[in-house]
Structure formats: structure tokens, C-alpha cells
């Protein structure tokens, strides 16, 4: 039934391949990828499938439920026209150049073109070793695969630019993992997730070629990227390269602003995890900001320096873009236009941030300096006591902004957002009250209608996000072969801005038992 997929593998057709056909770990020179087949698994079983992504690929629900579907998207069966390969790229990891990295456990099966003419690459994550696996086994476990599957789709429905996930398949095999690198490995159930995107090209694809002074291939890759992923930008050449870099900067700014809007923390913003399409890519040790803490990172590897903390994400993205700009220098041969293009990131992000925060507060447009001061004070107020970010903004929409409202009525909506309301002292209470009155005054002064304000706020402030503890609960059950909660979460996260009265439990604050539990607070880069 899947033979209806039409593959047009332009990446492997137009760019040079690794001449070595054998699958062993090595440095790959003069090539953009290595052809490699997925490793067969023992007993593939479908855990969940995203129907919207299946529809995008022109795959029917009946096909998704077939045995063939699980065979193909576990890597056990290759369809006619597939040309599987792993990409070669490098990257800066935690601020340091890491040289060759590449797809160590990801294999692109091929590029399919759907009925609408959209080109979509199908990538299996956890499908076995590749020449880029270094000392790893190329496999993935159930917990990381479920987290990536659910988060990819949750982000899409939140309106955040992202790669997608078609399905997650259990392999029927065990994988040894030391979850926290503490010398306690254990066998875990294996799984594979199928990721879908127009392209999986990263900043690191260009960085590796520039670092090796392979300028001809660097130019060839960029020309290919322009023609395939950025059509209409212009003929290849210096001015088009600069224009392309500016576009990447702008797209990245939009993506980061959305992360900040919904409280998403990527956790590992290395340059090899940054898409040139401005899509969120590589859901590893990510986390969701529950209590508002701009210094929080979910990544145990980042626990000391907090480089990739929530509040630093805009600055890290700019640093990463600068590394991409450096990689383009051999083609542009002038730093000034690249620096000018990079400055567009700051301008674009600032504009996106202002618009986003204005919308989160229910204003039609952002008005400086009054709104800027209001937002700055709010971000301080949210840190006085542990305050649940999603709940706070949903409750703020319910605030009675009339001038006659009493103090208790103004503060009442926020009690539900506090993790430990008893820690709110009188000084903090008064500061919160002052901010609420100031906000309500600005709402009245600008003539914002209450119903209009609530509708606007509810359209950008999600009620349902993939809270870390919810994902862990779904994983716990899945490890017992119960996939019900995975699919129930997927359904709830399809409508993150709706009330869904029968699903209120999925909007609840993080429970106390989840504060320090692995998978609910901190995660490692281990799969």
C-alpha cells in the first residue's frame, strides 16, 4: 500500500556521496552524505501515528494500521525508490568546535513528493549505526522516541515552526543505556521515530565544509539549498548568498520568539541542531518551563554553566548564526554584509518579542515604552514565587480589569498558578497587586474590550503543553506495553488553546513528586 509514495531523491542525486560503501566509523571527506541501510529489528510494533502527517504524505489511516507500515518505518523494509543515507556535518557543541559529527543514529530513507508537490524527507531516528556514529550504537530507546514524537506534533499545533513526526515504532529489542552517565546502565525497550521535514540541512552542514576548506563543495551545497529549499531567491552568487543568510537569520528569530512565547527550552542548541529552514529540530533533553525561571535548563550536561537556559536562547541563536556566517565567509569574502545580515536577527527578534508579549497580554499592538515597562515588571513579578507560566497567562485572561475591582478579586485568579502560595509574603503580594492594577489600567486606557482581550490571549497562551511529567507518565505506561496515554496526549495536544473540559487534568501544575524525578525535571543527552 505504501508503494504509492513517490520518491525524488534530489539530495543524493545532485550532491556528492561518500565513495566508501562499507558501514564503519570514519572521517568522511569530499562528500555531503554516506549511503547506509537501516539495521533490521526483531518485532516492529506501531505505538502511535500522527494522522495529519500521514495525510501530508498521502498515506491513508488503513495503511498506517497495516503490518507493512510498521515494517517500513522501523527500517525493516525499503520501498521502491528509497535511497537511504546519513548526512555529514559538524558543529559547535556548548560553544566549542566539535569537528565531524553527522547523523550518528538518523537515516533519511528518501525524499518523497506529495500530491501537492511538497518535497518531504523521511528520516528514521534510532535505525542503527552509520559512519558518523563514533562510539555509539545508532539506536534509540522508547522514552526518547516518545518524547520526540509527542513534542514534534505538540509544537506544530502550538504554531511553532518545527520538523514533524509521522510515527513511533517499538522494535521489540532492548538497548543498553546509562541515562545519566553515572555508571548505571540498564536495558531499555528500543524504538524508532520517523521524522518528517522539507529538509534536515543544518548550520553544521556548511560549517564542516568551511572548516576543511572544501570551498567548491561548500558552494555546491549552498547552491543546491537555494534551488531546493529557497526557490525564487535568485541566481547563485555573492548577493544571493548574503540575501539567503539574512533570510535564515529572520526565520531563526521567528522560531526563537515562538519558543519564548510557549515556554519551550531546547536544552542543546548546538549549531548541528539548528535548521537552516528555521525549524525546531532534534528534540533531545528539552523541557517545558512550568514555573517561570529564565535560568532553567533541562539538560544535565548543561547543569554547571546553564549555557542553554531558557532566558539565554535568543542570544545563543545569534551566536550560532554568527558561526554559520563565518562558514559563508569563503563565498562572500567580506564580513561587513554578513554582519549587516546578522543584525537583522536582532531587529527581527526584538520585533517578534514585542509583538508576542503584547499579544500574550491581550493588547492589539505593542506600545513602547509603556508596554515594555509593564512586561519587564511582570517578568520580575513572576519570579517572586514559583509561578506556573501557562496557568498564569490563562488566568490573566480571566482578570476583571474594571476600576471597581477589589484587591482580593484582582489577586484571586493567580492563586491557581502558584506552586507554594504560602510563600507569598506581604511585600510580594503588594508588588503583584500593583502590577495587576497597572495592567488593568492600561487595558482600560486603550479601550480593549474584555471579550476581545480574552479571545486574543487564549489564542496565543496555550492551556495544554507537553509538561515533562505528562510525557514521563506516558513513557512509564508505554514501557509496560500500554500506549493509551501516548495517544491520548497526542489528541489533547492537537488543540492546545481550547478549553477541553474533559481533559483538565492535563493542564494541571507539576505535582510535587515530579520535582526531582528523572524525566520530569532534568534529562541527559543520552537516548
mmCIF file with all atom_site columns, C-alpha atoms in Angstrom, residues 4 77 135 148 207 223 274 293 317 392 414 417 487 498:
data_model
loop_
_atom_site.group_PDB
_atom_site.id
_atom_site.type_symbol
_atom_site.label_atom_id
_atom_site.label_alt_id
_atom_site.label_comp_id
_atom_site.label_asym_id
_atom_site.label_entity_id
_atom_site.label_seq_id
_atom_site.pdbx_PDB_ins_code
_atom_site.Cartn_x
_atom_site.Cartn_y
_atom_site.Cartn_z
_atom_site.occupancy
_atom_site.B_iso_or_equiv
_atom_site.pdbx_formal_charge
_atom_site.auth_seq_id
_atom_site.auth_comp_id
_atom_site.auth_asym_id
_atom_site.auth_atom_id
_atom_site.pdbx_PDB_model_num
ATOM 1  C CA . UNK A 1 4   ? 2.117  4.939  -3.837 1.00 0.00 ? 4   UNK A CA 1
ATOM 2  C CA . UNK A 1 77  ? 11.636 -2.915 4.525  1.00 0.00 ? 77  UNK A CA 1
ATOM 3  C CA . UNK A 1 135 ? 31.491 5.002  19.641 1.00 0.00 ? 135 UNK A CA 1
ATOM 4  C CA . UNK A 1 148 ? 10.420 13.397 20.342 1.00 0.00 ? 148 UNK A CA 1
ATOM 5  C CA . UNK A 1 207 ? 30.483 24.535 8.932  1.00 0.00 ? 207 UNK A CA 1
ATOM 6  C CA . UNK A 1 223 ? 23.577 26.421 -4.471 1.00 0.00 ? 223 UNK A CA 1
ATOM 7  C CA . UNK A 1 274 ? 19.941 24.355 14.128 1.00 0.00 ? 274 UNK A CA 1
ATOM 8  C CA . UNK A 1 293 ? 12.575 30.600 35.724 1.00 0.00 ? 293 UNK A CA 1
ATOM 9  C CA . UNK A 1 317 ? 20.702 31.627 18.470 1.00 0.00 ? 317 UNK A CA 1
ATOM 10 C CA . UNK A 1 392 ? -0.712 32.351 34.951 1.00 0.00 ? 392 UNK A CA 1
ATOM 11 C CA . UNK A 1 414 ? -3.451 33.820 40.260 1.00 0.00 ? 414 UNK A CA 1
ATOM 12 C CA . UNK A 1 417 ? -0.758 29.432 39.291 1.00 0.00 ? 417 UNK A CA 1
ATOM 13 C CA . UNK A 1 487 ? -2.274 8.539  22.032 1.00 0.00 ? 487 UNK A CA 1
ATOM 14 C CA . UNK A 1 498 ? -9.024 25.072 23.524 1.00 0.00 ? 498 UNK A CA 1
#
